[in-house]
XYZ file of C-alpha atoms in Angstrom:
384
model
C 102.242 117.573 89.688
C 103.736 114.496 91.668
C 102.408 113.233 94.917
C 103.042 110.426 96.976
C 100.341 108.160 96.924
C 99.347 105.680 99.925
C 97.223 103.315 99.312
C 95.458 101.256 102.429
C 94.268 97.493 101.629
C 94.035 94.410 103.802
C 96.561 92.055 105.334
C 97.657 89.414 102.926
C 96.717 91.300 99.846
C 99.244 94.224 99.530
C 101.289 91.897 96.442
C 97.877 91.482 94.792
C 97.192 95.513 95.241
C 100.979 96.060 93.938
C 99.708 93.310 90.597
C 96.581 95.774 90.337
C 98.704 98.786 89.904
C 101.014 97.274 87.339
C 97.929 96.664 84.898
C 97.184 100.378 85.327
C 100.187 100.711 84.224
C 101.841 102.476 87.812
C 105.170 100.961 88.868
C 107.795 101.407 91.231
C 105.707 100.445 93.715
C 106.821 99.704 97.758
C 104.729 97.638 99.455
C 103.885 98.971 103.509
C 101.937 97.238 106.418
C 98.368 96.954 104.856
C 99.478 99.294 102.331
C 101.468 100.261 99.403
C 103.126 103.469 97.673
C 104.327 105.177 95.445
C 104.665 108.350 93.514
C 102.252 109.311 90.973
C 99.556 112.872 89.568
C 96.060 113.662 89.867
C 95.431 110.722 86.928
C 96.722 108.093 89.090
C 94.332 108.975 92.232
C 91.372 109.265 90.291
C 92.269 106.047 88.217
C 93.269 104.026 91.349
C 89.758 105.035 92.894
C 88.103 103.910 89.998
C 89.694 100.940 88.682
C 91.174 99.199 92.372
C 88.868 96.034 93.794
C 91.823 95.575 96.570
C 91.959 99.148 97.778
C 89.963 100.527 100.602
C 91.379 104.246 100.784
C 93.701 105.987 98.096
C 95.733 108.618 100.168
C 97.177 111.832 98.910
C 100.691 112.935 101.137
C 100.525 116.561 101.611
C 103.452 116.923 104.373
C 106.080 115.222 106.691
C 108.017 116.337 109.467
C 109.313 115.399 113.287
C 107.031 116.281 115.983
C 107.809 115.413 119.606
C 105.258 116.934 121.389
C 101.544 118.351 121.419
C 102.824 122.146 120.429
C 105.093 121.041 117.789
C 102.047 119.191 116.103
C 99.855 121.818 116.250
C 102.502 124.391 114.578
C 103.340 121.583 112.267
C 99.884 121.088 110.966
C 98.612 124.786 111.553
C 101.778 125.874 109.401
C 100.295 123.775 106.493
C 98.400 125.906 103.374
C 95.105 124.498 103.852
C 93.024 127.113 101.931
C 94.995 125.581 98.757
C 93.576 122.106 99.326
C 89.784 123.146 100.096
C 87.889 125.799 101.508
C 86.294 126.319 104.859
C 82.165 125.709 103.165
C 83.710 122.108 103.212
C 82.833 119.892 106.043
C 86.008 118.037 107.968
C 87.166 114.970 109.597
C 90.496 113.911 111.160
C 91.353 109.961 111.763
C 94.618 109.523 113.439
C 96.909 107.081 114.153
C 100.134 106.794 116.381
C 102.381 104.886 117.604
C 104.455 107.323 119.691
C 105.307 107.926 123.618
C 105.056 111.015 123.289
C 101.895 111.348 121.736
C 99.763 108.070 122.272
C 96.318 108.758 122.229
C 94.757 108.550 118.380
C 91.762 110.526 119.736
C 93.715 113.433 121.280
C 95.803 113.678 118.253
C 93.191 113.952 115.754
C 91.466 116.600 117.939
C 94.733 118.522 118.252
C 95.158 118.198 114.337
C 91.832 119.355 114.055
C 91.783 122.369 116.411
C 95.072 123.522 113.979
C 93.350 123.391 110.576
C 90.208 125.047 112.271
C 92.271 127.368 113.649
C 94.266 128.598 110.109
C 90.553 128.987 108.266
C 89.991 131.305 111.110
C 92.562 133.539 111.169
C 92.771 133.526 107.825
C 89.468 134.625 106.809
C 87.411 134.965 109.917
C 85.522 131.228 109.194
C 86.114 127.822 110.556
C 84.875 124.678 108.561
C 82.566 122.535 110.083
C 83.113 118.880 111.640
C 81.135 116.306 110.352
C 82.677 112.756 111.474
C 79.810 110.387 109.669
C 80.022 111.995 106.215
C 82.499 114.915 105.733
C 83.282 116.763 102.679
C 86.907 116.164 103.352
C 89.162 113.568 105.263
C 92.379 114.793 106.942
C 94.517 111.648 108.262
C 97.572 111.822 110.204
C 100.089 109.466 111.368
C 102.528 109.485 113.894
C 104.673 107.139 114.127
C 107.813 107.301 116.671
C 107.962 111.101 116.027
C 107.865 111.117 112.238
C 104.438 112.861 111.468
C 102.479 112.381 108.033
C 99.522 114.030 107.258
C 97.654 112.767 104.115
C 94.619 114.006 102.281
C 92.262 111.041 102.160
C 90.626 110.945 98.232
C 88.311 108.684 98.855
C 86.007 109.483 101.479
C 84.191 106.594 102.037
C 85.950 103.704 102.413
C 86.134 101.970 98.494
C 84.821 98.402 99.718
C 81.644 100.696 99.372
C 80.764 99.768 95.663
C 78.291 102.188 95.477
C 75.259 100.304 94.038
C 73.306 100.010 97.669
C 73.677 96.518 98.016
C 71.548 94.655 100.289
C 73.637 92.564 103.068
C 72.710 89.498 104.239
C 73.354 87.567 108.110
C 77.236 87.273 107.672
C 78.575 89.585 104.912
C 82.020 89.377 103.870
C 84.071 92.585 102.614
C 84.044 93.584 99.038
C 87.642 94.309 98.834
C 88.596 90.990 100.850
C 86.159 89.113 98.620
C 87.734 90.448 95.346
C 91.188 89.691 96.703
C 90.789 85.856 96.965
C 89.247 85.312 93.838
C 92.609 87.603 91.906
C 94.576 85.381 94.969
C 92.916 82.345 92.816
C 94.453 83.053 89.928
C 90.933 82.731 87.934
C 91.237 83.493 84.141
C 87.855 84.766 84.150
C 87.218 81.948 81.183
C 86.531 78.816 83.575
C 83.595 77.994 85.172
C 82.943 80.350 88.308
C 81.126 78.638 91.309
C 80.085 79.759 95.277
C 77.525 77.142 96.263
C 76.876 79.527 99.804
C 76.686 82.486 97.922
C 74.702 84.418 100.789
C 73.799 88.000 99.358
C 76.315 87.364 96.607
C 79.783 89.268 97.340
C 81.969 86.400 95.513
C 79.228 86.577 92.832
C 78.908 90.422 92.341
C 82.298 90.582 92.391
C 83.180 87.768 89.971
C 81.192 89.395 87.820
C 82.560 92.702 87.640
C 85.965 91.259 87.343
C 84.631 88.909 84.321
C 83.263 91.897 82.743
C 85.996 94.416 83.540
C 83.657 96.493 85.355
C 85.745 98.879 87.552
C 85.221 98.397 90.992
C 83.583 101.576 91.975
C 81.840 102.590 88.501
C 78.609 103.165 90.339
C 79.809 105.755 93.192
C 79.427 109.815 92.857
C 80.889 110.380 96.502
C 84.162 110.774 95.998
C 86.286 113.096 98.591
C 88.540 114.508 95.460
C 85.565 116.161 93.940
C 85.257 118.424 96.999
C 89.215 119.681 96.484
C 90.388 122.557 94.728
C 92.220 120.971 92.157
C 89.498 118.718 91.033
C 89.365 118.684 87.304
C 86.271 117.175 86.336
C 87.355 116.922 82.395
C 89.904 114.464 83.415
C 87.769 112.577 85.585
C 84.655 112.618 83.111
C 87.494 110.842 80.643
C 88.774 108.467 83.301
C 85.254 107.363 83.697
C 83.883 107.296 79.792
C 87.235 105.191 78.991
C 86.536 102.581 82.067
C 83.083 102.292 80.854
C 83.940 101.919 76.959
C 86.195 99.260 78.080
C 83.447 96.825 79.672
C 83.107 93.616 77.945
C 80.354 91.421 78.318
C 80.744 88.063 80.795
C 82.783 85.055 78.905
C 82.201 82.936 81.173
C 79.560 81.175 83.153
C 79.109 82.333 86.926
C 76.484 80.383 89.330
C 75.455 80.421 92.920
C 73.498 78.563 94.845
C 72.486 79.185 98.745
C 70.252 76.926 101.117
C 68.432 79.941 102.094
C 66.089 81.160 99.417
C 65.948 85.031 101.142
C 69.658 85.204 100.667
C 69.194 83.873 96.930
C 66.511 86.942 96.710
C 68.996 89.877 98.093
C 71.728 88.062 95.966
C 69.791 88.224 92.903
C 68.847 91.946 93.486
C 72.499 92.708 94.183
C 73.654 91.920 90.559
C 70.357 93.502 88.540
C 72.097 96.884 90.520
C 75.300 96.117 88.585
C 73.679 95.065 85.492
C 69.991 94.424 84.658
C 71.327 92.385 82.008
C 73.773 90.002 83.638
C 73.985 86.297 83.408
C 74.763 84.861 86.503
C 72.715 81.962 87.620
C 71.743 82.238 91.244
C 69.096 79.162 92.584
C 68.029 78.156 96.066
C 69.489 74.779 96.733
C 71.442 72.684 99.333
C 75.113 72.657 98.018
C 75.111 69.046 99.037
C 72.388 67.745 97.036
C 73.487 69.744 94.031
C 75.859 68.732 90.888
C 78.597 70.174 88.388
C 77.060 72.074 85.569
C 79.381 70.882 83.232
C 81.988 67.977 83.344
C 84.909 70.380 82.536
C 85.821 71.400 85.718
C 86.102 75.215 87.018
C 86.570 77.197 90.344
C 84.752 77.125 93.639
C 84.937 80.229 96.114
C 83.144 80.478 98.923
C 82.721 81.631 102.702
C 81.416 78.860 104.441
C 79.274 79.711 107.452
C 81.003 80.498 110.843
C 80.365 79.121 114.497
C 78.181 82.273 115.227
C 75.132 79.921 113.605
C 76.538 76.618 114.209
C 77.142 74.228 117.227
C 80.637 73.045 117.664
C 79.500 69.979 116.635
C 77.566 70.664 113.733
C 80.000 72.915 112.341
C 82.700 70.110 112.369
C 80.106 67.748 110.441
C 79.047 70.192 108.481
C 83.348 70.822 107.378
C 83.077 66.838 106.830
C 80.598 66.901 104.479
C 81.724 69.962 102.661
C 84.660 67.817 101.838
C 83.235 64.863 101.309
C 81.125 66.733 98.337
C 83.786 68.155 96.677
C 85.734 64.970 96.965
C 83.229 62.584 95.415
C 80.662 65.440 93.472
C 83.179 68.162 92.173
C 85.856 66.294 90.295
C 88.428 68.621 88.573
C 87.271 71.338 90.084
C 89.600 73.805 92.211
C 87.638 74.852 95.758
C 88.742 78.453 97.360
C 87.446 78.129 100.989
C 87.977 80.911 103.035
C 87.172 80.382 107.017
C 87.658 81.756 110.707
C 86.741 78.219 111.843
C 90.634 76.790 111.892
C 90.104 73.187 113.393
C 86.687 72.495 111.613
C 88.731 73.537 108.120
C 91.169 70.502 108.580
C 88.348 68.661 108.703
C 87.232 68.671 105.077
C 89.925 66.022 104.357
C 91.878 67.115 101.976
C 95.598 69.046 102.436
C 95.338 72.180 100.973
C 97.918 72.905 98.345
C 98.110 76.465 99.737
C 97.157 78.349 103.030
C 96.924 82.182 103.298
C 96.633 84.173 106.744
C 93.512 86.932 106.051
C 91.407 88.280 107.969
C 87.473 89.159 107.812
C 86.723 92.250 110.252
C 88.905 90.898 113.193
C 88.600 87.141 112.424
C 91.548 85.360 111.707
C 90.816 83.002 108.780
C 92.958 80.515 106.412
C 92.173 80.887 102.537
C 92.673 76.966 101.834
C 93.237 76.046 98.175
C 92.332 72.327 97.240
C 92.727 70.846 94.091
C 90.405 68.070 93.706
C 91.585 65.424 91.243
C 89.653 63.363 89.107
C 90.217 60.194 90.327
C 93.097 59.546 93.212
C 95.454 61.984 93.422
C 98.127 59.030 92.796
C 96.498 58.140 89.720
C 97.281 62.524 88.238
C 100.998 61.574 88.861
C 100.784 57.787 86.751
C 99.489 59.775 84.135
């Protein structure tokens, strides 16, 4: 059977989400606001929820239709089969957005979505599922926009930035999905030299790793909302699963972090013996300005320096200085990823970025800088 398939990601990395797809072999894909989609079975959703570092939700369409008004929406979603999707033992939740005159309040429109499923379960067979908004056996969505109405079933559950191996956060996290994004934005051939020398609790690094090692994204999570539909079919998820895992290579690459704060270096250290007891990623408490290449052939640096929320104006805009000052004159022919929210203090690392991409971290705007840093002057790579 077909569905169409919404998938919800991040601003600025729906063309790296649509590059993820292709390797799993899923094409025709049309890329949406913070989202792609396209057409694909019950494979695809259980592959994409697997295998995806840039997705946060994998969305299954179940109907369209117009509404206009508060009683067409109810009849619309009340005329839907639910009792094929789940039963009413299963715990529910309804997130809702709209942009529509008509009907412009997300939180009335996911309760009147809500009191229509509720209300077929109990006509139907004299029960009502439950509510359960922090952890529900099933996720209902529905969007309105203008008065086009989808409702989606969301396969997930939890959102997939959630890993699943109970990592331990540090002072300024940033978001699994965002931090796998900029390091497939890098273009990294998971062969070079892999660097964050403010590694906090380790995202880049965790991350990096998996990616080096092919380790799909959410290997370590049991939670999924599609094992709580009717149509799950645990065979072909059982073989989804044993062919991801038979699939894992070991690291080819070396992958180090360093952070100035040696209870960060702790949680960061923890993070990856969750992923792998057995990793190799070197993680030591140091001060990225007193520290040195680990080999003289180059590589990749991606980090997340820290924000204004700990530093002074002042001291953040010396502290941008001297990040570029070190890369300048202590990482030659390496390539520096620097994501930040801080937009003046990023100019200041003295170097023009050869690219700049708009993301954001929770609701901070930030620039994803790319430098090149040349061994030598820059003029000097062009006499060659």
């Amino acid at each position: 059977m077909k569905y169409t398939i919404v998938i919800k990601t991040l601003y600025g990395l729906e063309n790296i989400l649509k590059e993820e797809l292709g390797k799993l072999n899923i094409n025709d894909v049309s890329i949406l606001n913070r989202a792609v989609e396209f057409e694909g079975d019950l494979r695809d959703v259980y592959l994409c929820n697997l295998e995806l570092r840039t997705a946060l939700s994998v969305l299954v369409k179940i109907k369209t239709g117009r509404v206009e008004n508060q009683d067409q929406l109810y009849n619309f979603v009340n005329k839907i089969k639910w009792d094929e999707y789940f039963d009413n033992t299963k715990t529910i939740a309804v997130s809702s957005v709209t942009n529509s005159k008509q009907l412009s309040h997300t939180l009335f429109l996911g309760q009147k979505t809500k009191d229509a499923i509720v209300d077929y379960f109990r006509d139907k067979t004299g029960e009502r599922p439950s509510v359960d908004v922090k952890n529900p056996d099933v996720k209902i969505n529905v969007h309105l926009i203008d008065d086009v109405c989808n409702i989606y079933l969301d396969s997930s559950g939890r959102p997939l930035y959630i890993r699943g191996f109970n990592k331990e956060i540090g002072e300024a996290p940033i978001n699994e999905v965002l931090a796998a994004g900029i390091i497939l934005l890098s273009g990294w051939n998971k062969q070079d030299l892999f660097y964050d020398p403010m590694c906090g609790s380790g995202t880049f690094l965790t991350e990096a790793y998996m990616i080096a090692c092919n380790i799909p994204a959410t290997l370590h999570r049991d939670d999924f909302s599609f094992t709580n539909w009717k149509n799950y079919n645990v065979e072909l998820w059982d073989k989804i699963t044993s062919e991801a895992k038979m699939a894992i290579v070991p690291a080819g690459c070396e992958i180090t972090g360093t952070d100035i704060d040696i209870k960060s270096v702790e949680l960061c250290r923890k993070n990856l013996a969750k992923i792998d007891v057995n990793h190799n990623v070197k993680v030591n408490a140091a001060d990225f300005f007193e520290t040195a290449p680990s080999g003289t052939d180059g590589g990749i640096i991606v980090t997340n320096p820290p924000y204004g929320i700990r530093l002074q104006e002042e001291d953040l805009n010396d502290f941008y200085k001297q990040i570029g000052n070190k890369l300048k004159f202590g990482y030659p022919g390496y390539t520096a990823w620097i994501i930040s929210s801080e937009l003046s203090a990023l100019k200041l690392i003295g170097m023009k970025p050869d690219k700049k991409i708009i993301l954001y971290n929770g609701q901070l705007e930030c620039r994803l800088n790319k430098f090149t840093i040349f061994k030598g002057s820059k003029k000097d790579q062009y006499q060659r």
